[in-house]
mmCIF file with all atom_site columns, C-alpha atoms in Angstrom:
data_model
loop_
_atom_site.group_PDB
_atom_site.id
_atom_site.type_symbol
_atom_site.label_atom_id
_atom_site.label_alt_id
_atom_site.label_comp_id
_atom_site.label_asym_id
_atom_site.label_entity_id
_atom_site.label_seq_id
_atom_site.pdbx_PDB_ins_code
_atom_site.Cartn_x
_atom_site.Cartn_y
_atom_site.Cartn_z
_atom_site.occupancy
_atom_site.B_iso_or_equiv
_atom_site.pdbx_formal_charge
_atom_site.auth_seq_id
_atom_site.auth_comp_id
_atom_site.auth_asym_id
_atom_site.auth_atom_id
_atom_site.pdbx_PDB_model_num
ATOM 1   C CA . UNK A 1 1   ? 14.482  2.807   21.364  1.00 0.00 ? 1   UNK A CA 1
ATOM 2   C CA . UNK A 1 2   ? 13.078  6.388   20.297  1.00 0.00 ? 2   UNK A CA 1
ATOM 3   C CA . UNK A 1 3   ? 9.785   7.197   21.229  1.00 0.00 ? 3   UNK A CA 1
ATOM 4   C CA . UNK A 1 4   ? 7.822   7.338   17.409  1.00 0.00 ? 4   UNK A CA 1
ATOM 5   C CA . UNK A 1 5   ? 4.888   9.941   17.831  1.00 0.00 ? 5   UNK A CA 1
ATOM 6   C CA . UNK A 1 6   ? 4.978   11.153  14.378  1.00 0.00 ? 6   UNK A CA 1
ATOM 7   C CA . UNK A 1 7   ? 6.199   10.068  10.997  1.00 0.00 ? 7   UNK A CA 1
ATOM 8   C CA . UNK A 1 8   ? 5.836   12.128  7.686   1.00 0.00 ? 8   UNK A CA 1
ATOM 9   C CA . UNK A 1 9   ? 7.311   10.780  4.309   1.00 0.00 ? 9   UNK A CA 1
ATOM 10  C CA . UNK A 1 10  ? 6.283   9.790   1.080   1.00 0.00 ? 10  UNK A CA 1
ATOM 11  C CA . UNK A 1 11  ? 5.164   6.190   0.362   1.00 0.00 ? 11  UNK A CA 1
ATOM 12  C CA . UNK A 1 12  ? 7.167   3.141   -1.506  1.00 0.00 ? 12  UNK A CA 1
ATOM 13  C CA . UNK A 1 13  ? 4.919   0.607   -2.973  1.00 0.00 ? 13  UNK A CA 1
ATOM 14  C CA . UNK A 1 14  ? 5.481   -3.110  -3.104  1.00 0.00 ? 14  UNK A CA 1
ATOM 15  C CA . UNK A 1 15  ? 2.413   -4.115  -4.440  1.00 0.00 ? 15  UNK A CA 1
ATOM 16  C CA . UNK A 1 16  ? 3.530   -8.102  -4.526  1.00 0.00 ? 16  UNK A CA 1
ATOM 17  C CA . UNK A 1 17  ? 1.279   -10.354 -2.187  1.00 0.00 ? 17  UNK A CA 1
ATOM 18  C CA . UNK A 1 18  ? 2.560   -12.847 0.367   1.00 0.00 ? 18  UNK A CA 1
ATOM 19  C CA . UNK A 1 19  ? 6.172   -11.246 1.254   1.00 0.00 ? 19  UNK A CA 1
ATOM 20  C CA . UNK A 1 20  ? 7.243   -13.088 3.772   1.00 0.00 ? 20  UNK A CA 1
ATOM 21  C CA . UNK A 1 21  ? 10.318  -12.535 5.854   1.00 0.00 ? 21  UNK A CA 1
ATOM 22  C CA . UNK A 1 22  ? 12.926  -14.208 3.745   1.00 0.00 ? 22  UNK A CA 1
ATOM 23  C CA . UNK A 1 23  ? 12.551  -12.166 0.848   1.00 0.00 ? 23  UNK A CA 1
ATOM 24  C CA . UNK A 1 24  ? 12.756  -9.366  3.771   1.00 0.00 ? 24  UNK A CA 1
ATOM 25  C CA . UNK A 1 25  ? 16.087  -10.672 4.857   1.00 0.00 ? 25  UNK A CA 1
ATOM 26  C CA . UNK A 1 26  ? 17.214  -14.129 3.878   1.00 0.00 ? 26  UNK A CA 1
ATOM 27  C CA . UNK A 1 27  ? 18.099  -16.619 6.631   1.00 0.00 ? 27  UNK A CA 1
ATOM 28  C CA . UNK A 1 28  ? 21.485  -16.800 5.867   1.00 0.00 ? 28  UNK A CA 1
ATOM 29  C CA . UNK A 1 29  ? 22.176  -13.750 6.713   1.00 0.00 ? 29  UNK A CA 1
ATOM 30  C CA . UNK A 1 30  ? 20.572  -14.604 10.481  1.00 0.00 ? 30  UNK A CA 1
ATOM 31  C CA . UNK A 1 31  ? 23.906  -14.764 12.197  1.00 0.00 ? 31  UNK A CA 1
ATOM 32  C CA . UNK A 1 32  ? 24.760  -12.253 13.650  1.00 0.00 ? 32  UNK A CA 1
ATOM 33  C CA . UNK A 1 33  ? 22.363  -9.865  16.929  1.00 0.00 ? 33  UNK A CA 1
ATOM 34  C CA . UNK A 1 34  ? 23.912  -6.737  15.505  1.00 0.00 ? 34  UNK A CA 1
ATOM 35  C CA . UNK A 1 35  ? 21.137  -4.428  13.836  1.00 0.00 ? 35  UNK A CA 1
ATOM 36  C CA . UNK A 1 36  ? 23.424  -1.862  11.987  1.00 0.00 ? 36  UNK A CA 1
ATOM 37  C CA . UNK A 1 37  ? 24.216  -2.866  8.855   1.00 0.00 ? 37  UNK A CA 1
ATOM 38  C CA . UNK A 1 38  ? 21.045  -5.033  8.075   1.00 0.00 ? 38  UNK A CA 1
ATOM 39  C CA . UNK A 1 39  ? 19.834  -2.547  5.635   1.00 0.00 ? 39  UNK A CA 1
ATOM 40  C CA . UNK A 1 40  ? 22.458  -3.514  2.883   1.00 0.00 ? 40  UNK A CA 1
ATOM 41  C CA . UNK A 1 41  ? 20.569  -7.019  3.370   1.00 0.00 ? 41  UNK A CA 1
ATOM 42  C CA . UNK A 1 42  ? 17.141  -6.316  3.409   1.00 0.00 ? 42  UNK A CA 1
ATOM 43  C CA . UNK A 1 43  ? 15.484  -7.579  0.187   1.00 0.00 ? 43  UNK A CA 1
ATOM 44  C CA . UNK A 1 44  ? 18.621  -9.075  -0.749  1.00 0.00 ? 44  UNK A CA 1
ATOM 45  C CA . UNK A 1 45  ? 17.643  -11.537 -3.483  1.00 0.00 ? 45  UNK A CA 1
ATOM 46  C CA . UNK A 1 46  ? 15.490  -8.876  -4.992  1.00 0.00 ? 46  UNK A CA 1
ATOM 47  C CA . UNK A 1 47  ? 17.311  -6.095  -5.127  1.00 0.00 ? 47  UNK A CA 1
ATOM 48  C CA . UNK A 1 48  ? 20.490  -7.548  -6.398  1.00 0.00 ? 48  UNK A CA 1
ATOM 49  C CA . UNK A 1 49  ? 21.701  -9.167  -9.433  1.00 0.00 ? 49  UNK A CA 1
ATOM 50  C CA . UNK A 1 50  ? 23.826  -12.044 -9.517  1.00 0.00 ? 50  UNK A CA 1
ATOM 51  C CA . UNK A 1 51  ? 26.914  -9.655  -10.273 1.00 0.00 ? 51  UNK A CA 1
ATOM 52  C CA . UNK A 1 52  ? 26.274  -7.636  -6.866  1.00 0.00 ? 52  UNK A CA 1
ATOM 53  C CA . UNK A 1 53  ? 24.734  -4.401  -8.991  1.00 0.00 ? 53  UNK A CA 1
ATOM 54  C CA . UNK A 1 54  ? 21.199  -3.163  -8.050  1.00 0.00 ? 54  UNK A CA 1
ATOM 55  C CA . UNK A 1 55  ? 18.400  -4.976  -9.898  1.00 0.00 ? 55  UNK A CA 1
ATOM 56  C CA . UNK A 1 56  ? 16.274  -2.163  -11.878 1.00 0.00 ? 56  UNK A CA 1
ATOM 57  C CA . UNK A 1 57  ? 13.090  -4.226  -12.219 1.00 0.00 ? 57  UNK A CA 1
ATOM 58  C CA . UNK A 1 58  ? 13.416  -4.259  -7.542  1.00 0.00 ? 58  UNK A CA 1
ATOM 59  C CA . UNK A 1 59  ? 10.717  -1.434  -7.028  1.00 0.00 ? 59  UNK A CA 1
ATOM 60  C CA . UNK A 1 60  ? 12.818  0.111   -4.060  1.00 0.00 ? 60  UNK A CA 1
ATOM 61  C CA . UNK A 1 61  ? 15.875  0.614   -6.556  1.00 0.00 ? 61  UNK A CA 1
ATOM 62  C CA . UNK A 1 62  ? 13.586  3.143   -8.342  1.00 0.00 ? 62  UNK A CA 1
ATOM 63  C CA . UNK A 1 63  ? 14.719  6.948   -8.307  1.00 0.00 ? 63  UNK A CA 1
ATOM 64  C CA . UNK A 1 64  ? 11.037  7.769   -7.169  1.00 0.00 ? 64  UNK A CA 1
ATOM 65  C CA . UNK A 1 65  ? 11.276  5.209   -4.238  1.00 0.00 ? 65  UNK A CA 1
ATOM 66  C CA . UNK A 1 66  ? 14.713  6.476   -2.491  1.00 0.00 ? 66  UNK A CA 1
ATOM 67  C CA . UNK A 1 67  ? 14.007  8.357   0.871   1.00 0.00 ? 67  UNK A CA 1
ATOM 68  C CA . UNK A 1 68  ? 10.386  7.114   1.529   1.00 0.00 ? 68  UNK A CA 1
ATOM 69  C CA . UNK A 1 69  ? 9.976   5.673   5.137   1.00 0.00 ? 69  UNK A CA 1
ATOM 70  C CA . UNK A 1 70  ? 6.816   4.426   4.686   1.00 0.00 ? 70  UNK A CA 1
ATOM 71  C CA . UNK A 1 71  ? 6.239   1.237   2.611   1.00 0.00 ? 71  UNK A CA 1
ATOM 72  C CA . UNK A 1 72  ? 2.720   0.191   1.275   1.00 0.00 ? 72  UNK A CA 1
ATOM 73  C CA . UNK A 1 73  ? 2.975   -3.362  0.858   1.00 0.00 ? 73  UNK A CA 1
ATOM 74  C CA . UNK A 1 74  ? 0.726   -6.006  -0.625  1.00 0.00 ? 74  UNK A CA 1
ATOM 75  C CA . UNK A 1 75  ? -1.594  -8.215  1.133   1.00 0.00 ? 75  UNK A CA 1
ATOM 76  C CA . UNK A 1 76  ? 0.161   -10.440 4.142   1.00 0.00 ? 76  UNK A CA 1
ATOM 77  C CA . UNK A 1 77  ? 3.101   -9.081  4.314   1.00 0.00 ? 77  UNK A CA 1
ATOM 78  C CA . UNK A 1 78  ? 5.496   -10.497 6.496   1.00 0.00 ? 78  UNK A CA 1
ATOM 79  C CA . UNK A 1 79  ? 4.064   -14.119 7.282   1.00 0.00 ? 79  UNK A CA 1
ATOM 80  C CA . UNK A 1 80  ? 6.663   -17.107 7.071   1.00 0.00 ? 80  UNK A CA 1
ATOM 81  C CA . UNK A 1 81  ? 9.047   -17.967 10.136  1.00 0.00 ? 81  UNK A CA 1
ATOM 82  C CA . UNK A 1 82  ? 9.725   -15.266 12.932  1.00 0.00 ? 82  UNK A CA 1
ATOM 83  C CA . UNK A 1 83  ? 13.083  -13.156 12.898  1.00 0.00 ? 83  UNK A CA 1
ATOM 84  C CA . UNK A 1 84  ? 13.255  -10.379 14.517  1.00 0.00 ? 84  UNK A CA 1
ATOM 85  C CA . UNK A 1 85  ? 15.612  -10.051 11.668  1.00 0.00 ? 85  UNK A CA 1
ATOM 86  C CA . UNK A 1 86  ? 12.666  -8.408  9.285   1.00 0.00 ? 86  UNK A CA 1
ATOM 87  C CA . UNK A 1 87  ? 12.163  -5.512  11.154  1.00 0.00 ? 87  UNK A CA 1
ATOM 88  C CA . UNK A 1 88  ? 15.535  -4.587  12.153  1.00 0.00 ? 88  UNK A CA 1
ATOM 89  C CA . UNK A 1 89  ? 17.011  -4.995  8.647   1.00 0.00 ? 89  UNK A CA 1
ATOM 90  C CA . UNK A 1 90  ? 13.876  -2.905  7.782   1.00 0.00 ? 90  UNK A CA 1
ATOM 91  C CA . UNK A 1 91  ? 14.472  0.361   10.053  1.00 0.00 ? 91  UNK A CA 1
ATOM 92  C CA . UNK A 1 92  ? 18.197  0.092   9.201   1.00 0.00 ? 92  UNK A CA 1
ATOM 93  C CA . UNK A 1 93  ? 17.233  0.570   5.329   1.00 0.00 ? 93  UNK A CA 1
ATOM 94  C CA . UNK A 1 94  ? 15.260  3.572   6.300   1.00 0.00 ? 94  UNK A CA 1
ATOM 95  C CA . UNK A 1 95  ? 11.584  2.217   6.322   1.00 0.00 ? 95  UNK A CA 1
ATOM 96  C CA . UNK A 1 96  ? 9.754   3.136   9.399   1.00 0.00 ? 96  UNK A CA 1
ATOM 97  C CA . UNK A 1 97  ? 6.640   2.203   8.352   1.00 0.00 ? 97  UNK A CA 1
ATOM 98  C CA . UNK A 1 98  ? 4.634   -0.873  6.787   1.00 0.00 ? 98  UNK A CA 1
ATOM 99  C CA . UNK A 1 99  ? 1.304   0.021   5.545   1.00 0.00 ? 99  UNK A CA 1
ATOM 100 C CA . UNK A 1 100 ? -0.760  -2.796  4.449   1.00 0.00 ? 100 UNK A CA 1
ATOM 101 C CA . UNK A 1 101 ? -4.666  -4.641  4.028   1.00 0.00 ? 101 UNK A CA 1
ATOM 102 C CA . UNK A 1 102 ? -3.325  -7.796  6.472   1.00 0.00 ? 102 UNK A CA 1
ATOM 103 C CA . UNK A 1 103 ? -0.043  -8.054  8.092   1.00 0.00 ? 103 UNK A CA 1
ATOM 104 C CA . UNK A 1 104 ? 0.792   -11.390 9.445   1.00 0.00 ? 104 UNK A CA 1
ATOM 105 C CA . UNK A 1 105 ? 0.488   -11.378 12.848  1.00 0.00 ? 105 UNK A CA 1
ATOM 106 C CA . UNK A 1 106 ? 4.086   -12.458 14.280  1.00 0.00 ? 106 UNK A CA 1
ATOM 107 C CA . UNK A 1 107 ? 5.901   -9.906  12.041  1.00 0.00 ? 107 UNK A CA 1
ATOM 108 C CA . UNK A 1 108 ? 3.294   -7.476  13.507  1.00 0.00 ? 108 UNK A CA 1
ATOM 109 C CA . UNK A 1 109 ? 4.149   -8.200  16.928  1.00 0.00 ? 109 UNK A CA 1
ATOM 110 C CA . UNK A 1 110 ? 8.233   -7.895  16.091  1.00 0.00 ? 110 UNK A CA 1
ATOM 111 C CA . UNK A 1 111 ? 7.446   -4.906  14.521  1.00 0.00 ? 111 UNK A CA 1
ATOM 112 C CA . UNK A 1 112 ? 5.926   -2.807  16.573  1.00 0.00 ? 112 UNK A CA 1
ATOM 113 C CA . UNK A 1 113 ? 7.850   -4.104  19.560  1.00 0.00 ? 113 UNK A CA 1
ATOM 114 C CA . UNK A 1 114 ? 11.399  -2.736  17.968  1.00 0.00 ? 114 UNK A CA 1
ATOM 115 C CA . UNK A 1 115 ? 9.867   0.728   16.678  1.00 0.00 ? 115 UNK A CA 1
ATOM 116 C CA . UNK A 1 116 ? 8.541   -0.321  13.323  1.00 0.00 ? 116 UNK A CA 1
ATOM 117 C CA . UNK A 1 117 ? 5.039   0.362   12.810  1.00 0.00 ? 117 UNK A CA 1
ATOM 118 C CA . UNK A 1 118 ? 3.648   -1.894  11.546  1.00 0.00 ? 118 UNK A CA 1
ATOM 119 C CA . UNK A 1 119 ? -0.332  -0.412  10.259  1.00 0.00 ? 119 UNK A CA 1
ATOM 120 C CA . UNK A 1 120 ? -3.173  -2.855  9.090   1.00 0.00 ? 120 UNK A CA 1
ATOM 121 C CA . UNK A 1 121 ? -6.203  -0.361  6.457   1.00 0.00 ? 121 UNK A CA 1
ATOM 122 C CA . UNK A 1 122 ? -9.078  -1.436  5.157   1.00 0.00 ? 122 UNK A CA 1
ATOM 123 C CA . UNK A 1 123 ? -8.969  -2.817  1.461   1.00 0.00 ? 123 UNK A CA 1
ATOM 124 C CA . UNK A 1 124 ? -10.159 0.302   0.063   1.00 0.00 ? 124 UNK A CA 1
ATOM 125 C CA . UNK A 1 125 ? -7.660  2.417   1.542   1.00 0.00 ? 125 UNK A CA 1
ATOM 126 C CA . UNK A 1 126 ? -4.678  -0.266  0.990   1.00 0.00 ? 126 UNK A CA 1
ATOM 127 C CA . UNK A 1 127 ? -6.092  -0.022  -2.775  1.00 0.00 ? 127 UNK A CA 1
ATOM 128 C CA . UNK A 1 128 ? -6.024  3.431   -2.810  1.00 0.00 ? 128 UNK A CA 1
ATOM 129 C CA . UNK A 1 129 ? -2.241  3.405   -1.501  1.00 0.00 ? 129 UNK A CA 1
ATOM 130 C CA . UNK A 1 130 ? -0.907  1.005   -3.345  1.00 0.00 ? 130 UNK A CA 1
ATOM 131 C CA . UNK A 1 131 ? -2.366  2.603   -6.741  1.00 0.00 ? 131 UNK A CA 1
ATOM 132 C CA . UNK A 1 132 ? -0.810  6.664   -5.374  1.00 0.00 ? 132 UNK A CA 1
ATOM 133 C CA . UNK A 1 133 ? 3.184   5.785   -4.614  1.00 0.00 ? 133 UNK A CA 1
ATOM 134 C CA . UNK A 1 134 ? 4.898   8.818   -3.744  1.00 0.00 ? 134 UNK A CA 1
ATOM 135 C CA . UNK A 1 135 ? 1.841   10.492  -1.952  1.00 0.00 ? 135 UNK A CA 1
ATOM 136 C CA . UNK A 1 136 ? 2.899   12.520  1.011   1.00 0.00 ? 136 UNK A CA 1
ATOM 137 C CA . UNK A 1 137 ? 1.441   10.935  4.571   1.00 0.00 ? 137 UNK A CA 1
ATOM 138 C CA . UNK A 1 138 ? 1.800   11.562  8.168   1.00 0.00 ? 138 UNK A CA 1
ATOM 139 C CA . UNK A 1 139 ? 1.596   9.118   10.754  1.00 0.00 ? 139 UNK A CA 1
ATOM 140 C CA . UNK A 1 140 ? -0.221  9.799   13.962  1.00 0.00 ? 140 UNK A CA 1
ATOM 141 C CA . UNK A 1 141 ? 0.793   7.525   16.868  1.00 0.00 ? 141 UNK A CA 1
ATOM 142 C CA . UNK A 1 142 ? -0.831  8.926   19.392  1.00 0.00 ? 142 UNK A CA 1
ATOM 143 C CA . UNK A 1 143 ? -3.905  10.111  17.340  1.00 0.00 ? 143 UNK A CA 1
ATOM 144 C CA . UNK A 1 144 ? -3.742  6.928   15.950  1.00 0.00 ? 144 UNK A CA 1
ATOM 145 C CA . UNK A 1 145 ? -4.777  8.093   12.062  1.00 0.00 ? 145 UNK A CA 1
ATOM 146 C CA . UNK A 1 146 ? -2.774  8.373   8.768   1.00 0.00 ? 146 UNK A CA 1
ATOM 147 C CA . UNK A 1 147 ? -3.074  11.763  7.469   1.00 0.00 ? 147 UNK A CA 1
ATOM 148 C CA . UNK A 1 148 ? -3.453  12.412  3.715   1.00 0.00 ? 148 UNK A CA 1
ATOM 149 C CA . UNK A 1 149 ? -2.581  15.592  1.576   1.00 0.00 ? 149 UNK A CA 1
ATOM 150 C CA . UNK A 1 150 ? -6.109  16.391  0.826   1.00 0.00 ? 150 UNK A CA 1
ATOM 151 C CA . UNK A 1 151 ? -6.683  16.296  4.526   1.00 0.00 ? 151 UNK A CA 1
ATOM 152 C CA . UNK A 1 152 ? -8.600  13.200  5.296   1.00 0.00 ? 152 UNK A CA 1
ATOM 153 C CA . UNK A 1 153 ? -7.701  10.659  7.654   1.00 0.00 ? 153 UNK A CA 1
ATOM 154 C CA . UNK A 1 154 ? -7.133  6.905   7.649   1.00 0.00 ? 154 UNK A CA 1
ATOM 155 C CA . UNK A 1 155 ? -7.986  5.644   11.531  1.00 0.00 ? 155 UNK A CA 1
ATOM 156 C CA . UNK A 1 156 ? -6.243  2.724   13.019  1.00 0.00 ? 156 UNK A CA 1
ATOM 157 C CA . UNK A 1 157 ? -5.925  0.782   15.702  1.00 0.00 ? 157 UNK A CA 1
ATOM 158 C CA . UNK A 1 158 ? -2.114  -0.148  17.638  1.00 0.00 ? 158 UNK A CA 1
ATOM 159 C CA . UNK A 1 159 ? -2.852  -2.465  20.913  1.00 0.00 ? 159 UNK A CA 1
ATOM 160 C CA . UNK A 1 160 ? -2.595  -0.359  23.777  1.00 0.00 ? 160 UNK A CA 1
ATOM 161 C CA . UNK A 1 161 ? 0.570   -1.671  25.335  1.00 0.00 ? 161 UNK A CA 1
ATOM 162 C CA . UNK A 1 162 ? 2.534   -1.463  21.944  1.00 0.00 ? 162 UNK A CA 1
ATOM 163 C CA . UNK A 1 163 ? 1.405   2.699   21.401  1.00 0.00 ? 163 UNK A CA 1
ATOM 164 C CA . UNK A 1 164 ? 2.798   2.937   24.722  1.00 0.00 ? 164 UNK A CA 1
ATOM 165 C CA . UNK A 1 165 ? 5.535   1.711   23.948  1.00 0.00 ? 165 UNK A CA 1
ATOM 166 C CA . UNK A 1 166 ? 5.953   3.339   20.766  1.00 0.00 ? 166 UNK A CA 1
ATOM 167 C CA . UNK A 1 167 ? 5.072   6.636   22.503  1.00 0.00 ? 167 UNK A CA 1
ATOM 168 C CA . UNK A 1 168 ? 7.379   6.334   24.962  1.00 0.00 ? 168 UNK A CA 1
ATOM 169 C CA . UNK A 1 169 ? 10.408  5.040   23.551  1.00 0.00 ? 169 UNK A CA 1
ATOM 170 C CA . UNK A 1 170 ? 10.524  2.158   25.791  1.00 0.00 ? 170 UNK A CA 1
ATOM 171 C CA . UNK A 1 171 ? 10.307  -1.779  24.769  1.00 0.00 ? 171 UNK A CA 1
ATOM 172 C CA . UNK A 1 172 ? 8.949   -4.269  26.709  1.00 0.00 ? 172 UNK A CA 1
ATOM 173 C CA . UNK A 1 173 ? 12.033  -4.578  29.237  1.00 0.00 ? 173 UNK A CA 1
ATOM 174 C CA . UNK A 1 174 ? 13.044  -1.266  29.227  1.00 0.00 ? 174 UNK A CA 1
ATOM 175 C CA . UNK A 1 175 ? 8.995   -0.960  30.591  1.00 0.00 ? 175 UNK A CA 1
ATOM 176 C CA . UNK A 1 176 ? 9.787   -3.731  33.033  1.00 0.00 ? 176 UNK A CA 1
ATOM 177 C CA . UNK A 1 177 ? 13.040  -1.123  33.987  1.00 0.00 ? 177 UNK A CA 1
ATOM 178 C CA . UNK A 1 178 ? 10.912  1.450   34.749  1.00 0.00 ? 178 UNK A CA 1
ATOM 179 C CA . UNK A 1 179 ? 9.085   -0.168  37.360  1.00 0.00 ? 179 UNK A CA 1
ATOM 180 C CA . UNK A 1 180 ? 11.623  -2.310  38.805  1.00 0.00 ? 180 UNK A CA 1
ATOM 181 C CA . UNK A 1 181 ? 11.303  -0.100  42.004  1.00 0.00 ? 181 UNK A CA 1
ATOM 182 C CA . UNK A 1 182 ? 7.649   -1.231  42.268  1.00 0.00 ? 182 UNK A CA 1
ATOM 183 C CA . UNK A 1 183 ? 8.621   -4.642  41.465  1.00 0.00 ? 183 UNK A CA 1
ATOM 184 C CA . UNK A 1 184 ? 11.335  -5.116  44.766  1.00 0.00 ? 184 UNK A CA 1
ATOM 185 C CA . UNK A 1 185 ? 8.925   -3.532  47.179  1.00 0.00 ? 185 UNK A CA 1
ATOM 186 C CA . UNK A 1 186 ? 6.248   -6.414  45.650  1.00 0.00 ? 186 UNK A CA 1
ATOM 187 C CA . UNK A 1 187 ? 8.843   -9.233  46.192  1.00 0.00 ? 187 UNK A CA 1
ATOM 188 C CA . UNK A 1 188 ? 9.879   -7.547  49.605  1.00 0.00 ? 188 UNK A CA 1
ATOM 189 C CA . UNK A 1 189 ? 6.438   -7.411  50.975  1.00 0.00 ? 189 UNK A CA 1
ATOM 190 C CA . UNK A 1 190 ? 5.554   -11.408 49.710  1.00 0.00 ? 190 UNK A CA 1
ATOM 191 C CA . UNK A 1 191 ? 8.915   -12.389 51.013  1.00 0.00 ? 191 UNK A CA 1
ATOM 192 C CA . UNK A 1 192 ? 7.732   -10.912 54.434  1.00 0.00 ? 192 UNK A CA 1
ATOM 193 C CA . UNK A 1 193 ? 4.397   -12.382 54.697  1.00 0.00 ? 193 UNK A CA 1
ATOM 194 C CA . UNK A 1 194 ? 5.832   -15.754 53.906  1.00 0.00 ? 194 UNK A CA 1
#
């Protein structure tokens, strides 16, 4: 994973409610532990028609919506069944960030643990985002605030562990990894007071 200090794009909106992580990638397409190529799937029965061609109405498909890595989405995004799935198909389509009122919490948690952030605002400010698509922001990991163009600043909150791990580039094994030295001498020193 690549440490992700800093992100600057402009925003996507998917201002529907209650996304939940089939319509992010449908479970049929869960076979497979291989993250490339999970892009072409994400959204799948949205942003195709039946034919295979890109569905207009899909908000994504729009011109103004192509190269944005941050997606403002609308209220609990993400609930339904876990898949680790969501997020990677996610990154691999080029979003790097979901900004939204209430995320659900498992989603959240697979999010932020593969190197999508995953950013829970206040109503007003998820209002304010969802009605301004296409407005230039920065993300501030370590600051831990959204930067707007007319330079004020959205604050948030990442649990500890996660921003580290975000920071760092690391995920939670690769963390385990890095202390494996620390972790033999522990099981050394109980296996000699035994």
């Amino acid at each position: 994973m690549k440490p992700v200090t800093r992100l600057h794009s402009r925003t996507a909106v998917l201002a529907d409610e209650n996304i939940d992580t089939d319509r992010i990638i449908p479970a049929r397409f869960l076979t497979t532990t291989e993250r490339a190529g999970l892009g072409k799937l994400c959204f799948n029965d949205w942003r195709y028609l039946p034919d295979g061609s890109d569905n207009p109405a899909f908000p994504l498909n729009q011109s103004q919506a192509k190269g944005c890595a941050i997606l403002v989405a609308g209220r609990n995004f993400g609930c339904g069944s876990s898949r680790e799935h969501a997020p990677w198909a996610l990154l691999d389509y080029g979003i790097h960030a979901v900004l939204c009122s209430e995320i659900a919490d498992i989603f959240r948690n697979n999010a932020l643990k593969n190197g999508l952030l995953a950013i829970v605002v206040s109503e007003a400010e998820h209002h304010w985002l969802l009605t301004h698509p296409g407005t230039e922001l920065t993300i501030d990991v370590e600051g831990q605030y959204i930067a707007l163009p007319d330079g004020g600043r959205i604050p948030f909150q990442l649990e500890p562990f996660a921003r580290h791990c975000l920071l760092n580039g690391v995920d939670q094994l690769g963390y385990l990894l890095q202390h494996a030295d620390a972790i033999a001498h522990y099981e050394q020193h109980l296996e000699q007071a035994a």
